[in-house]
Short mmCIF file of C-alpha atoms and ligand atoms in Angstrom, two decimals:
data_model
loop_
_atom_site.label_atom_id
_atom_site.label_comp_id
_atom_site.label_asym_id
_atom_site.label_seq_id
_atom_site.Cartn_x
_atom_site.Cartn_y
_atom_site.Cartn_z
CA MET P 1 62.15 44.53 27.72
CA GLU P 2 61.39 41.42 29.51
CA ILE P 3 64.99 39.89 29.22
CA ILE P 4 66.16 43.20 30.28
CA LEU P 5 63.91 43.47 33.39
CA GLY P 6 64.91 39.78 34.20
CA GLY P 7 68.48 40.68 33.65
CA ILE P 8 68.23 43.27 36.31
CA ALA P 9 66.34 40.85 38.66
CA LEU P 10 68.83 38.16 38.31
CA LEU P 11 71.94 40.45 38.81
CA SER P 12 70.22 41.90 41.77
CA LEU P 13 69.71 38.12 43.01
CA LEU P 14 73.05 37.64 42.52
CA SER P 15 74.39 40.39 44.44
CA ALA P 16 72.62 39.39 47.52
CA ILE P 17 73.93 35.86 47.02
CA LEU P 18 77.42 36.67 46.77
CA LYS P 19 77.07 39.11 49.73
CA TRP P 20 77.94 42.32 47.22
CA LEU P 21 74.83 43.79 48.58
CA THR P 22 72.60 42.83 51.74
CA VAL P 23 68.86 41.63 51.13
CA PRO P 24 67.07 45.26 51.57
CA GLY P 25 70.22 46.75 49.32
CA SER P 26 69.81 44.16 46.57
CA ILE P 27 65.82 45.16 46.55
CA THR P 28 66.88 49.02 46.41
CA ALA P 29 68.93 48.39 43.58
CA PHE P 30 66.48 46.38 41.89
CA ILE P 31 64.15 49.21 42.10
CA LEU P 32 66.83 51.95 40.89
CA GLY P 33 67.92 49.71 37.92
CA PHE P 34 64.09 49.23 36.70
CA ILE P 35 63.38 53.26 37.06
CA ILE P 36 66.97 53.99 35.10
CA PHE P 37 65.82 51.25 32.50
CA LYS P 38 62.64 53.30 32.05
CA ALA P 39 64.44 56.92 31.78
CA PHE P 40 67.96 55.87 29.80
CA ASP P 41 67.15 52.40 28.19
CA TRP P 42 69.78 49.88 28.24
CA GLN P 43 72.73 52.28 27.75
CA GLY P 44 71.82 53.99 31.27
CA LEU P 45 72.14 50.56 33.08
CA VAL P 46 75.35 50.10 31.54
CA ILE P 47 76.53 52.95 33.15
CA LEU P 48 75.15 51.80 36.48
CA GLY P 49 76.85 48.27 35.84
CA VAL P 50 80.23 49.78 35.09
CA PHE P 51 80.00 51.76 38.36
CA PHE P 52 78.74 48.78 40.15
CA ILE P 53 80.95 46.14 39.23
CA THR P 54 84.16 47.67 39.26
CA SER P 55 83.38 49.45 42.79
CA THR P 56 82.34 46.04 44.04
CA LEU P 57 85.47 44.38 42.66
CA LEU P 58 88.02 47.06 43.96
CA THR P 59 86.34 46.54 47.35
CA LYS P 60 86.99 43.06 47.56
CA TRP P 61 90.44 43.35 45.92
CA LYS P 62 93.37 43.33 48.39
CA ARG P 63 91.15 42.95 51.21
CA ASP P 64 93.26 41.48 53.54
CA LEU P 65 95.79 44.62 53.19
CA LYS P 66 92.83 46.79 53.65
CA ARG P 67 92.00 45.05 57.01
CA ASP P 68 94.11 46.91 59.00
CA GLU P 69 93.36 50.45 57.79
CA LYS P 70 89.94 50.52 57.41
CA ALA P 71 87.62 49.57 59.77
CA LEU P 72 85.37 46.42 59.08
CA HIS P 73 81.98 47.47 59.71
CA SER P 74 79.70 44.34 60.01
CA GLU P 75 77.59 45.81 57.38
CA GLU P 76 80.73 45.93 54.81
CA LYS P 77 81.00 42.21 55.68
CA LYS P 78 77.11 41.58 54.84
CA GLY P 79 77.58 43.86 51.80
CA ARG P 80 76.36 47.44 50.93
CA SER P 81 73.11 48.29 52.61
CA ALA P 82 70.13 50.24 51.07
CA GLY P 83 71.51 53.05 52.50
CA GLN P 84 74.89 52.95 50.83
CA VAL P 85 72.90 52.20 47.51
CA LEU P 86 71.02 55.27 48.05
CA ALA P 87 74.18 57.19 48.83
CA ASN P 88 75.97 56.16 45.66
CA GLY P 89 72.57 56.23 43.07
CA GLY P 90 70.10 58.24 44.89
CA ALA P 91 70.82 61.56 43.16
CA ALA P 92 70.92 59.82 39.82
CA LEU P 93 67.65 58.11 40.83
CA ILE P 94 66.38 61.81 41.09
CA ALA P 95 67.87 62.56 37.59
CA ALA P 96 66.41 59.51 36.05
CA ALA P 97 62.79 60.13 37.79
CA CYS P 98 63.01 64.01 36.59
CA HIS P 99 63.81 62.82 32.74
CA THR P 100 60.77 60.52 33.15
CA ALA P 101 58.50 63.41 34.23
CA ILE P 102 60.12 65.81 32.00
CA PRO P 103 62.43 64.36 29.35
CA ASN P 104 65.66 66.79 28.74
CA PRO P 105 68.99 65.31 27.52
CA VAL P 106 70.49 67.58 30.22
CA TRP P 107 68.98 64.54 32.74
CA LEU P 108 71.17 61.87 31.32
CA ILE P 109 74.33 64.10 31.59
CA MET P 110 73.39 64.87 35.30
CA TYR P 111 72.69 61.05 35.74
CA THR P 112 75.94 60.27 34.33
CA ALA P 113 78.33 62.99 36.17
CA ALA P 114 76.38 61.44 39.33
CA PHE P 115 77.90 58.16 38.70
CA ALA P 116 81.27 59.64 37.35
CA THR P 117 81.37 60.88 41.00
CA ALA P 118 80.71 57.82 42.74
CA THR P 119 83.09 55.64 40.79
CA ALA P 120 86.00 58.43 41.56
CA ASP P 121 84.89 58.69 44.99
CA THR P 122 84.78 54.45 45.38
CA TRP P 123 88.18 53.99 43.25
CA ALA P 124 89.79 56.95 45.49
CA SER P 125 89.06 55.09 48.60
CA GLU P 126 89.38 51.67 47.36
CA ILE P 127 92.82 52.12 45.71
CA GLY P 128 93.73 55.08 47.80
CA VAL P 129 93.98 53.17 51.02
CA LEU P 130 96.81 50.66 49.21
CA SER P 131 99.09 54.10 49.26
CA LYS P 132 102.41 53.19 50.55
CA LYS P 133 102.74 56.87 51.77
CA LYS P 134 100.23 57.87 54.26
CA PRO P 135 97.55 60.49 53.48
CA PHE P 136 97.34 64.14 53.77
CA HIS P 137 94.26 65.26 55.90
CA ILE P 138 93.18 68.55 54.33
CA LYS P 139 91.56 70.29 57.38
CA GLU P 140 94.13 69.22 59.89
CA TRP P 141 97.07 69.98 57.39
CA LYS P 142 98.93 66.66 58.35
CA THR P 143 99.42 63.17 57.45
CA VAL P 144 97.05 60.90 58.91
CA ASP P 145 96.18 56.99 58.98
CA ARG P 146 95.03 55.58 56.01
CA GLY P 147 90.94 55.52 55.24
CA LEU P 148 90.02 58.71 56.64
CA SER P 149 87.35 60.82 54.97
CA GLY P 150 89.06 64.24 53.90
CA ALA P 151 92.61 62.65 53.59
CA ILE P 152 94.18 62.45 50.13
CA SER P 153 97.03 60.65 48.69
CA SER P 154 98.78 61.01 45.03
CA LEU P 155 97.44 57.63 44.23
CA GLY P 156 93.69 58.21 45.40
CA THR P 157 93.70 61.18 43.65
CA PHE P 158 95.09 59.59 40.47
CA ALA P 159 92.79 56.69 40.91
CA ALA P 160 89.59 59.29 41.12
CA ALA P 161 90.63 60.82 37.70
CA LEU P 162 90.86 57.36 36.14
CA GLY P 163 87.29 56.37 37.59
CA ALA P 164 85.72 59.62 36.30
CA LEU P 165 87.61 58.98 32.87
CA LEU P 166 85.84 55.60 32.38
CA ILE P 167 82.60 56.78 33.03
CA GLY P 168 83.14 59.39 30.37
CA PHE P 169 84.61 57.43 28.07
CA SER P 170 81.92 54.75 28.72
CA PHE P 171 79.07 57.40 28.09
CA TYR P 172 81.01 58.10 24.95
CA ILE P 173 80.62 54.70 23.59
CA LEU P 174 77.41 54.53 24.45
CA PHE P 175 75.53 57.49 23.23
CA ASP P 176 75.58 59.66 20.33
CA THR P 177 77.39 62.48 22.16
CA SER P 178 80.16 64.90 21.48
CA PHE P 179 83.97 64.57 23.26
CA LEU P 180 83.35 67.96 25.13
CA VAL P 181 80.16 66.32 26.44
CA ALA P 182 81.95 63.33 27.51
CA LEU P 183 84.98 65.62 28.98
CA CYS P 184 82.37 67.68 31.06
CA ILE P 185 81.29 64.33 32.59
CA THR P 186 84.82 63.32 33.67
CA ILE P 187 85.75 66.86 34.89
CA SER P 188 82.58 66.98 36.82
CA GLY P 189 82.97 63.37 38.55
CA PHE P 190 86.57 64.63 39.30
CA VAL P 191 85.46 67.82 41.23
CA GLY P 192 82.31 65.80 42.77
CA ASN P 193 84.81 64.00 44.16
CA LEU P 194 86.99 66.65 45.70
CA ALA P 195 83.58 68.25 47.27
CA ASP P 196 83.24 64.44 48.75
CA THR P 197 86.99 65.13 50.49
CA VAL P 198 86.25 68.64 51.19
CA PHE P 199 82.75 67.49 53.07
CA GLY P 200 84.44 64.57 54.71
CA ALA P 201 87.22 66.47 56.18
CA TRP P 202 85.06 69.57 57.63
CA PHE P 203 81.85 67.95 58.47
CA GLU P 204 81.55 64.10 58.81
CA GLN P 205 82.11 62.50 62.03
CA LYS P 206 85.06 60.86 63.32
CA PHE P 207 85.03 58.83 66.41
CA PHE P 208 88.03 57.50 68.30
CA CYS P 209 88.83 53.79 69.26
CA SER P 210 90.39 53.46 72.84
CA MET P 211 91.50 49.92 72.11
CA CYS P 212 93.68 50.80 69.39
CA LYS P 213 93.93 54.38 70.01
CA LYS P 214 93.04 55.40 66.11
CA GLU P 215 90.78 57.68 64.64
CA THR P 216 87.72 56.05 62.57
CA GLU P 217 84.56 56.58 61.19
CA SER P 218 82.98 53.48 62.62
CA ARG P 219 80.52 53.92 65.86
CA VAL P 220 82.25 50.46 66.70
CA HIS P 221 85.86 49.46 66.56
CA CYS P 222 87.73 46.55 67.57
CA GLY P 223 84.38 45.64 68.95
CA LYS P 224 83.94 48.19 71.24
CA LYS P 225 81.63 51.61 70.99
CA THR P 226 83.88 54.63 69.80
CA THR P 227 83.57 57.86 71.10
CA ARG P 228 83.21 60.90 68.59
CA ILE P 229 85.73 63.54 68.71
CA TYR P 230 84.71 65.83 65.86
CA GLY P 231 82.23 66.34 63.24
CA VAL P 232 78.32 67.19 62.86
CA SER P 233 76.27 64.65 64.53
CA TRP P 234 73.92 64.01 61.72
CA VAL P 235 76.63 63.96 58.91
CA SER P 236 77.10 60.39 57.80
CA ASN P 237 79.45 59.17 55.02
CA ASN P 238 76.42 58.21 53.48
CA LEU P 239 75.22 61.73 53.26
CA VAL P 240 78.47 63.24 52.17
CA ASN P 241 78.39 60.56 49.26
CA PHE P 242 74.92 61.64 48.54
CA THR P 243 75.67 65.27 48.55
CA SER P 244 78.65 64.94 46.52
CA THR P 245 77.20 63.15 44.02
CA LEU P 246 74.22 65.67 43.74
CA ILE P 247 77.08 68.31 43.21
CA GLY P 248 78.64 66.61 40.33
CA GLY P 249 75.48 66.18 38.38
CA MET P 250 74.56 69.77 38.84
CA ILE P 251 78.17 70.85 37.68
CA ALA P 252 77.96 68.71 34.64
CA GLY P 253 74.29 69.83 34.01
CA GLY P 254 75.22 73.53 34.20
CA LEU P 255 78.43 72.85 31.76
CA TYR P 256 76.20 71.06 29.49
CA ILE P 257 73.31 73.95 29.19
CA TRP P 258 76.19 76.58 29.04
CA ILE P 259 77.89 74.90 26.08
CA ASN P 260 74.81 74.14 24.19
CA GLN P 261 73.72 78.12 24.56
ZN1 ZN V 1 90.10 50.00 67.07
#
């Protein structure tokens, strides 16, 4: 137990040093890891690790190519913030806390599906942004610049399916489970990612940069404040991510209860 706690502490510290996470982000990740370990043991931590390590590596991958397409927030340079950690891991954290209070196998399914959604979403945006073709915005019903929420490309959709599948497969390897349950997790992760796209398209705030004449999700672009053109003022990318991971988790929980009737 001490070894695993030491491992979580070391990885959190390393994440701060490597600027994968900010210092508050790294402290949040440590607490998240601790609660997950208490609820789902080391196997639960591996699920978190698969999400965190693949997502971070994909974010760094071909970063120079993505720079033009994605507005780099100052926080992106400093690493993922505590808010971003909770946006991706908050729903999973709730499932872990519920399992500690009222143990039931359904919490582990919801936990894993929340990370399947977060993984699908991150893979879709980090790989999808490299698509040669411009993505299609599902609300505006036209092609838009790469990197905007609510836009889909075939490459991004394929990446989302692959990300959800990796978590489903990890679950199958780590836990004594049926193929059907692992499939439920994969499907829920993919559907959760679709929910993320829909929320992103309809509710998330979009801004316009007067310098480069582009739509962006950043309040600051090209070193200047941007103007909000649409979206609901309190709907941020973090809230959209949190809601979609919650939905992915609930779909898997519902399917699990249904197939076990
Ligand atoms: Zn700009």
